[in-house]
Coordinates of C-alpha atoms and ligand atoms in Angstrom, one line a residue:
M9 CA -63.5 -21.0 -12.3
L10 CA -61.6 -23.8 -14.1
S11 CA -63.4 -25.8 -16.7
L12 CA -63.6 -29.6 -16.2
W13 CA -61.0 -30.1 -19.0
E14 CA -58.5 -27.7 -17.4
D15 CA -59.0 -29.3 -14.0
T16 CA -58.4 -32.8 -15.2
T17 CA -55.7 -32.6 -17.9
K18 CA -52.0 -32.0 -17.7
M19 CA -51.0 -30.3 -21.0
P20 CA -47.4 -30.7 -22.4
A21 CA -45.2 -27.6 -22.0
F22 CA -43.2 -26.1 -24.9
K23 CA -40.2 -23.8 -24.9
N24 CA -40.3 -20.1 -25.7
L25 CA -38.7 -18.7 -28.9
G26 CA -35.3 -17.2 -28.0
K27 CA -33.8 -16.4 -31.4
D28 CA -34.6 -15.4 -35.0
I29 CA -35.7 -18.3 -37.1
K30 CA -37.0 -19.1 -40.7
T31 CA -39.9 -21.4 -41.4
D32 CA -42.0 -22.1 -44.5
V33 CA -45.3 -21.8 -42.7
L34 CA -45.9 -19.9 -39.5
V35 CA -49.1 -20.8 -37.6
I36 CA -50.1 -18.1 -35.2
G37 CA -52.3 -19.3 -32.3
G38 CA -52.3 -22.6 -30.5
G39 CA -56.0 -23.4 -30.0
M40 CA -57.5 -26.5 -31.5
A41 CA -57.5 -24.9 -35.0
G42 CA -53.8 -23.9 -34.9
V43 CA -52.7 -27.2 -33.4
L44 CA -54.6 -29.2 -36.0
C45 CA -53.1 -27.0 -38.8
A46 CA -49.6 -27.7 -37.4
Y47 CA -50.4 -31.4 -37.2
M48 CA -51.6 -31.6 -40.8
L49 CA -48.7 -29.6 -42.1
N50 CA -46.3 -31.9 -40.2
Q51 CA -48.1 -34.9 -41.7
A52 CA -47.7 -33.4 -45.2
G53 CA -43.9 -32.9 -44.7
V54 CA -44.2 -29.1 -44.7
D55 CA -41.6 -27.1 -42.7
Y56 CA -43.8 -25.2 -40.1
T57 CA -43.7 -23.5 -36.8
L58 CA -46.5 -22.8 -34.4
V59 CA -46.3 -19.9 -31.9
E60 CA -48.8 -19.3 -29.1
A61 CA -48.8 -16.1 -27.0
K62 CA -49.6 -18.1 -23.8
N63 CA -50.1 -21.9 -23.5
I64 CA -51.6 -24.1 -26.1
C65 CA -55.3 -24.7 -25.9
G66 CA -55.5 -22.3 -22.9
G67 CA -58.1 -20.0 -24.5
I68 CA -61.4 -21.0 -26.0
T69 CA -60.5 -24.7 -26.5
K70 CA -60.3 -25.4 -22.8
N71 CA -63.9 -24.1 -22.4
T72 CA -65.7 -26.0 -25.3
T73 CA -68.3 -28.7 -24.6
A74 CA -66.4 -30.7 -27.3
K75 CA -69.2 -32.1 -29.5
I76 CA -67.8 -33.5 -32.7
T77 CA -70.7 -33.3 -35.1
A78 CA -71.6 -32.0 -38.6
Q79 CA -75.0 -31.1 -37.1
H80 CA -74.7 -27.4 -36.3
G81 CA -78.2 -26.5 -35.2
L82 CA -80.9 -26.4 -38.0
L83 CA -78.3 -25.0 -40.4
Y84 CA -78.6 -26.8 -43.7
H85 CA -82.0 -25.3 -44.8
K86 CA -80.5 -21.9 -44.1
L87 CA -77.2 -22.6 -45.9
I88 CA -79.2 -23.8 -49.0
S89 CA -81.3 -20.6 -49.0
E90 CA -78.3 -18.3 -48.5
F91 CA -75.5 -20.1 -50.4
G92 CA -77.3 -22.7 -52.7
A93 CA -77.3 -26.4 -52.5
E94 CA -73.7 -26.9 -53.9
K95 CA -72.1 -24.8 -51.2
A96 CA -74.3 -26.2 -48.4
K97 CA -73.1 -29.7 -49.5
Q98 CA -69.5 -28.5 -49.4
Y99 CA -70.1 -27.5 -45.7
L100 CA -71.8 -30.8 -44.9
D101 CA -69.1 -32.9 -46.6
M102 CA -66.2 -31.0 -44.9
N103 CA -67.8 -31.4 -41.5
L104 CA -68.6 -35.1 -42.0
N105 CA -65.0 -35.7 -43.1
A106 CA -63.9 -33.8 -40.0
V107 CA -65.9 -36.2 -37.8
D108 CA -64.3 -39.2 -39.5
K109 CA -60.8 -37.6 -39.2
F110 CA -61.3 -37.1 -35.4
R111 CA -62.4 -40.8 -35.2
E112 CA -59.3 -41.9 -37.0
L113 CA -56.9 -39.8 -34.9
C114 CA -58.6 -40.5 -31.6
S115 CA -58.2 -44.2 -32.1
N116 CA -54.5 -43.6 -31.1
I117 CA -55.1 -41.0 -28.4
N118 CA -56.5 -41.6 -24.9
C119 CA -59.1 -38.8 -25.0
D120 CA -62.3 -40.4 -23.9
F121 CA -63.6 -40.4 -27.4
E122 CA -67.2 -41.9 -27.7
N123 CA -69.4 -42.3 -30.7
K124 CA -72.8 -40.7 -29.9
D125 CA -75.8 -39.6 -32.0
S126 CA -76.5 -35.9 -32.0
Y127 CA -79.9 -34.2 -32.0
V128 CA -81.3 -30.8 -32.6
Y129 CA -84.8 -30.5 -31.1
S130 CA -87.6 -28.1 -31.2
L131 CA -90.0 -27.6 -28.3
E132 CA -92.7 -26.0 -30.4
S133 CA -92.4 -26.6 -34.1
K134 CA -92.4 -29.9 -36.0
D135 CA -92.3 -27.8 -39.2
I136 CA -88.8 -26.5 -38.7
I137 CA -87.6 -30.0 -38.0
D138 CA -89.3 -31.3 -41.2
N139 CA -87.8 -28.4 -43.2
E140 CA -84.3 -29.4 -42.0
L141 CA -84.9 -33.0 -42.8
A142 CA -86.0 -32.1 -46.3
A143 CA -82.9 -29.9 -46.7
L144 CA -80.6 -32.7 -45.7
R145 CA -82.4 -35.1 -48.0
K146 CA -81.7 -32.6 -50.9
L147 CA -78.0 -32.8 -49.9
G148 CA -78.1 -36.6 -50.0
Y149 CA -77.7 -37.1 -46.2
K150 CA -79.9 -39.4 -44.3
A151 CA -80.8 -37.8 -41.1
E152 CA -83.7 -39.2 -39.0
F153 CA -86.7 -37.8 -37.3
A154 CA -87.0 -38.4 -33.5
G155 CA -90.3 -37.8 -31.7
N156 CA -88.9 -38.5 -28.2
I157 CA -85.5 -37.8 -26.6
P158 CA -84.4 -38.8 -23.1
L159 CA -84.6 -35.3 -21.6
P160 CA -87.0 -34.2 -18.9
F161 CA -89.4 -32.3 -21.2
S162 CA -91.5 -33.1 -24.3
I163 CA -90.5 -31.9 -27.7
A164 CA -92.3 -31.3 -31.1
G165 CA -89.5 -33.3 -32.8
A166 CA -85.8 -33.6 -33.4
V167 CA -83.4 -34.2 -36.2
R168 CA -81.0 -37.0 -35.5
F169 CA -77.5 -37.4 -36.9
K170 CA -76.2 -40.9 -36.2
N171 CA -72.7 -41.8 -35.2
Q172 CA -71.3 -38.4 -34.4
A173 CA -68.9 -38.1 -31.3
Q174 CA -67.8 -36.4 -28.2
F175 CA -64.4 -36.4 -26.4
S176 CA -62.1 -34.6 -24.0
P177 CA -60.6 -31.8 -26.1
L178 CA -57.6 -31.2 -23.9
K179 CA -56.7 -34.8 -23.6
F180 CA -56.8 -35.0 -27.4
A181 CA -54.8 -31.8 -27.8
A182 CA -52.2 -33.0 -25.3
G183 CA -51.8 -36.2 -27.3
I184 CA -51.7 -34.7 -30.8
S185 CA -49.4 -31.8 -30.0
K186 CA -46.6 -33.4 -28.0
D187 CA -44.2 -33.9 -30.9
L188 CA -45.1 -30.8 -32.9
N189 CA -42.8 -27.8 -33.4
I190 CA -44.4 -25.3 -31.0
Y191 CA -43.2 -22.3 -29.1
E192 CA -45.3 -21.1 -26.2
N193 CA -45.3 -17.7 -24.5
T194 CA -44.2 -16.3 -27.8
K195 CA -46.4 -13.4 -28.8
V196 CA -46.5 -11.9 -32.3
Q197 CA -46.2 -8.2 -31.8
Q198 CA -46.1 -7.1 -35.5
L199 CA -46.6 -8.7 -38.9
I200 CA -44.7 -7.1 -41.8
G201 CA -45.9 -9.1 -44.8
T202 CA -45.0 -12.7 -43.8
K203 CA -42.3 -11.6 -41.3
A204 CA -43.5 -11.9 -37.7
V205 CA -41.8 -9.8 -34.9
T206 CA -42.3 -11.6 -31.6
N207 CA -41.2 -11.1 -28.0
G208 CA -38.7 -13.9 -28.5
G209 CA -37.2 -13.1 -32.0
I210 CA -38.1 -12.5 -35.6
I211 CA -39.7 -15.3 -37.7
N212 CA -39.2 -15.1 -41.4
A213 CA -42.0 -17.2 -43.0
K214 CA -43.1 -17.8 -46.5
R215 CA -46.7 -18.1 -45.5
I216 CA -48.7 -17.4 -42.4
I217 CA -51.9 -19.0 -40.9
V218 CA -53.7 -16.7 -38.4
A219 CA -55.6 -19.0 -36.0
T220 CA -55.9 -16.6 -33.1
H221 CA -59.7 -17.1 -32.5
F222 CA -60.5 -13.5 -33.6
P223 CA -58.0 -12.4 -36.3
F224 CA -55.7 -9.6 -35.0
L225 CA -54.8 -7.9 -38.2
N226 CA -57.2 -5.0 -38.6
K227 CA -55.8 -3.5 -41.8
H228 CA -57.0 -6.4 -43.9
G229 CA -60.1 -8.4 -44.3
A230 CA -62.5 -6.2 -42.3
Y231 CA -62.9 -8.9 -39.6
F232 CA -64.0 -6.2 -37.2
L233 CA -67.2 -5.8 -39.3
K234 CA -67.6 -9.5 -40.2
L235 CA -67.4 -11.0 -36.7
Y236 CA -68.8 -10.5 -33.2
Q237 CA -68.5 -12.6 -30.1
Q238 CA -71.0 -14.4 -27.9
R239 CA -70.6 -15.7 -24.4
S240 CA -72.4 -18.8 -23.2
Y241 CA -72.3 -20.9 -20.0
V242 CA -72.0 -24.5 -18.9
I243 CA -72.7 -26.4 -15.7
A244 CA -71.5 -30.0 -15.0
L245 CA -73.8 -31.9 -12.7
E246 CA -73.2 -35.1 -10.7
N247 CA -76.0 -37.4 -10.0
A248 CA -78.2 -36.0 -12.8
Q249 CA -78.9 -38.2 -15.9
N250 CA -77.2 -40.3 -18.5
V251 CA -78.7 -38.8 -21.7
N252 CA -76.6 -41.0 -24.1
G253 CA -76.2 -38.4 -26.8
M254 CA -75.6 -34.8 -27.6
Y255 CA -78.7 -32.5 -27.7
I256 CA -79.2 -28.9 -28.6
D257 CA -82.4 -26.7 -28.8
A258 CA -83.0 -25.2 -32.2
A259 CA -84.3 -22.0 -30.6
E260 CA -82.0 -19.1 -29.8
G261 CA -81.2 -19.1 -26.1
G262 CA -82.1 -22.8 -25.7
F263 CA -80.0 -25.4 -23.8
S264 CA -77.6 -28.1 -24.8
F265 CA -76.8 -31.4 -23.1
R266 CA -74.1 -34.1 -23.1
N267 CA -72.5 -36.4 -20.6
Y268 CA -68.8 -36.7 -19.7
K269 CA -68.3 -39.8 -17.6
D270 CA -70.8 -39.5 -14.7
L271 CA -71.4 -35.8 -15.2
L272 CA -74.2 -34.1 -17.2
F273 CA -73.2 -30.9 -19.0
I274 CA -76.0 -28.3 -19.5
G275 CA -75.1 -25.4 -21.7
G276 CA -76.9 -22.2 -22.6
G277 CA -77.5 -18.6 -21.6
E278 CA -75.9 -17.2 -24.8
H279 CA -75.7 -13.4 -25.4
R280 CA -73.5 -11.0 -27.2
T281 CA -70.4 -10.3 -25.2
G282 CA -70.7 -7.1 -23.3
K283 CA -74.5 -7.3 -23.1
K284 CA -76.6 -8.0 -19.9
S285 CA -77.0 -11.6 -19.0
S286 CA -78.0 -13.9 -16.2
A287 CA -75.0 -16.0 -16.7
W288 CA -75.5 -19.5 -15.1
H289 CA -78.8 -18.5 -13.4
E290 CA -81.2 -20.2 -15.9
L291 CA -79.1 -23.4 -16.1
R292 CA -79.1 -23.7 -12.3
E293 CA -82.8 -23.0 -12.2
F294 CA -83.4 -25.8 -14.8
A295 CA -81.1 -28.2 -12.8
R296 CA -83.0 -27.3 -9.5
M297 CA -86.4 -28.1 -11.1
N298 CA -85.4 -31.2 -13.1
Y299 CA -82.5 -32.7 -11.3
P300 CA -83.2 -31.8 -7.6
D301 CA -80.8 -34.5 -6.3
S302 CA -77.9 -33.4 -8.5
E303 CA -74.8 -31.5 -7.4
E304 CA -72.9 -28.9 -9.5
K305 CA -69.3 -30.0 -9.8
Y306 CA -68.1 -27.4 -12.3
H307 CA -69.3 -24.3 -14.0
W308 CA -67.5 -22.3 -16.7
A309 CA -68.2 -20.0 -19.6
T310 CA -67.0 -19.9 -23.2
Q311 CA -66.8 -17.4 -26.0
D312 CA -67.4 -17.9 -29.7
C313 CA -66.7 -15.8 -32.8
M314 CA -69.9 -15.5 -34.8
T315 CA -70.0 -14.7 -38.6
L316 CA -72.5 -12.8 -40.6
D317 CA -74.0 -15.8 -42.3
S318 CA -73.3 -18.9 -40.1
A319 CA -70.3 -20.2 -42.1
P320 CA -66.7 -19.8 -40.8
Y321 CA -64.0 -17.8 -42.7
I322 CA -61.3 -20.3 -43.8
G323 CA -58.9 -19.4 -46.6
E324 CA -56.9 -16.4 -47.8
Y325 CA -57.0 -13.7 -45.2
S326 CA -57.9 -11.0 -47.7
G327 CA -57.3 -10.0 -51.3
S328 CA -54.5 -7.7 -50.2
S329 CA -52.4 -9.8 -47.8
N330 CA -50.4 -12.2 -49.9
G331 CA -49.4 -15.5 -48.3
V332 CA -51.6 -14.9 -45.2
Y333 CA -54.4 -17.4 -44.4
V334 CA -57.1 -17.4 -41.7
A335 CA -59.3 -19.7 -39.8
T336 CA -62.0 -18.1 -37.7
G337 CA -65.7 -17.6 -37.1
F338 CA -66.6 -21.1 -36.0
N339 CA -70.1 -20.1 -34.7
K340 CA -70.0 -22.4 -31.6
W341 CA -68.9 -25.4 -33.6
G342 CA -65.2 -25.3 -33.0
M343 CA -64.3 -28.9 -33.1
T344 CA -65.3 -30.0 -36.6
S345 CA -64.7 -26.4 -37.9
S346 CA -61.1 -26.6 -36.6
M347 CA -60.5 -29.9 -38.4
A348 CA -62.1 -28.6 -41.6
A349 CA -59.9 -25.5 -41.4
A350 CA -56.8 -27.6 -40.9
Q351 CA -57.6 -29.8 -43.9
I352 CA -58.5 -26.9 -46.2
L353 CA -55.5 -24.7 -45.3
C354 CA -53.1 -27.6 -45.5
D355 CA -54.5 -28.5 -49.0
M356 CA -54.3 -24.8 -50.1
I357 CA -50.7 -24.4 -48.9
T358 CA -49.4 -27.7 -50.4
G359 CA -51.4 -27.1 -53.6
R360 CA -53.3 -30.4 -53.2
K361 CA -56.6 -28.6 -53.8
K362 CA -57.7 -25.1 -54.6
Y363 CA -61.1 -24.4 -52.9
S364 CA -62.1 -21.7 -55.3
N365 CA -65.7 -20.5 -54.9
N366 CA -66.0 -22.2 -51.6
V367 CA -68.6 -21.8 -48.9
F368 CA -65.9 -20.9 -46.4
S369 CA -64.2 -18.2 -48.5
P370 CA -63.4 -15.2 -46.3
S371 CA -63.9 -12.8 -49.3
R372 CA -67.6 -13.7 -49.8
T373 CA -70.2 -11.1 -49.6
I374 CA -70.6 -9.2 -46.3
F375 CA -74.0 -7.8 -47.1
R376 CA -76.1 -9.7 -44.6
P377 CA -78.5 -8.3 -41.9
Q378 CA -76.0 -9.0 -39.1
L379 CA -73.6 -6.5 -40.7
V380 CA -76.1 -3.7 -39.7
V381 CA -76.3 -5.0 -36.1
N382 CA -72.5 -5.1 -35.9
A383 CA -72.1 -1.6 -37.3
F384 CA -74.8 -0.2 -35.0
E385 CA -73.1 -1.7 -31.9
A386 CA -69.8 -0.2 -33.0
V387 CA -71.3 3.3 -33.4
I388 CA -73.2 3.4 -30.1
N389 CA -70.2 2.1 -28.2
L390 CA -67.8 4.4 -29.9
V391 CA -69.8 7.5 -29.0
N392 CA -70.5 6.3 -25.5
F393 CA -68.6 8.6 -23.1
K394 CA -67.7 6.0 -20.4
P395 CA -64.0 6.4 -19.5
K396 CA -63.0 2.6 -19.7
R397 CA -62.1 2.2 -23.4
C398 CA -61.1 -1.0 -25.3
P399 CA -57.6 -0.9 -26.7
H400 CA -58.7 -2.8 -29.8
L401 CA -60.7 0.0 -31.6
G402 CA -61.8 2.2 -28.8
C403 CA -65.3 1.1 -27.8
A404 CA -66.6 1.7 -24.3
L405 CA -66.2 -1.4 -22.0
K406 CA -69.0 -2.8 -19.9
W407 CA -68.6 -4.3 -16.4
N408 CA -69.6 -8.0 -16.2
P409 CA -70.7 -8.6 -12.6
Y410 CA -70.8 -12.4 -12.9
E411 CA -67.3 -12.9 -14.2
H412 CA -65.8 -9.7 -12.7
S413 CA -64.4 -8.6 -16.1
W414 CA -64.5 -5.6 -18.4
D415 CA -66.2 -6.8 -21.7
C416 CA -66.4 -5.1 -25.0
P417 CA -69.7 -5.2 -26.9
C418 CA -68.1 -4.3 -30.2
H419 CA -65.9 -7.4 -30.9
G420 CA -65.8 -9.2 -27.6
S421 CA -62.4 -8.4 -26.0
R422 CA -62.4 -9.0 -22.3
F423 CA -60.1 -7.8 -19.4
T424 CA -59.8 -8.7 -15.7
A425 CA -60.9 -6.2 -13.1
D426 CA -57.4 -4.8 -13.0
G427 CA -57.1 -4.6 -16.7
K428 CA -55.2 -7.7 -17.9
L429 CA -56.2 -9.0 -21.3
I430 CA -58.4 -12.2 -21.2
D431 CA -59.9 -12.5 -24.7
N432 CA -58.8 -11.0 -28.0
P433 CA -59.1 -9.3 -30.5
A434 CA -57.4 -6.7 -28.3
T435 CA -53.7 -7.6 -28.0
D436 CA -52.8 -5.5 -24.9
D437 CA -53.9 -4.9 -21.4
L438 CA -55.9 -1.8 -20.5
K439 CA -53.8 1.3 -19.9
N440 CA -56.0 3.0 -17.3
Ligands
FES26 FE1 -63.0 -4.2 -30.8 FE2 -63.3 -3.7 -28.2 S1 -63.0 -5.6 -29.2 S2 -63.3 -2.3 -29.9

């Protein structure tokens, strides 16, 4: 089950670490966020090294639908009510800047970059669309109302962000990473302060950025309480429709749409990892009803780290881990969030900007309703007597019949049928 991006992109290869080294900034994790951090540090003239346990962008990045937009669902009215207008504006501005930065970088990289409008639609409620438009007006951003969109169903309304973008994430990553200081197949086994013990040698760093999708240091920051993971599914159809934009349903469990060349991507079916799902079934049913002449060319699944309050965690890892930074919890919006993370962390490390009292601060309050859900899942899966246990923190694993994997409902680690690690935060294969 290769994603379209994996199947159509040849990524550059990088050597393994084979000796002890020193570096000013060690970036751990070579997904989109880690690669962009390395790129920004390189541009700023900082001595840096990136290490990736397997191959760069071979984890979540290869499975994204790669929408480059500051429109992250109907988010802004929620951010204003939870964080206040000032912080909601910080979020908006960082993500609008991220769209512009991608546009600038992509002008020199052959990555099928296209400017497209993005839309969040509601099937039932014009009120929630109007509320979001009002929230955006309050933040000084001119979004537009759309009463019709070129999808095969009618809507109550949509919020339109003009001039956002889409691209091929692996073609972009291949282009931007090729001259960076990267070691692949170099797994960090232990962190002692800012010293990293890897399978290829010891790295003495002054600062560390943890960009490993789900942060792997459990002792600090309580990320095992602050994050959970969701799976969602994509099909790519030939002979379906050119929808000329990026679309997502405001409702939980709704679908998303975009084209890549002559294919139409339909995404959806989200659920907490380790919970029951119908995987690609609903998407295929929708395609059968609405695009009866289409043919499915690809299908794949992705996994996202979800925070307690819809904003990522970007900044100092915790109050007790000096010199360690983190970028995680992109809540399904990994492209602009990765770029925002790279810009923020590079600014913090070079001292260009401080970002105190920021919407992305990892040390903000954790007292949100989702905390109770996360704690409940942890408790019921820890006391479950099933014998297959997750090596992360010991929860009972659930068999995923669609993807033939053992999935953890607590924090989303996944393993192949014979116990090989697929997705973190676990760092090792199953023992039994
Ligand atoms: Fe944390 Fe399984 S992922 S216990």
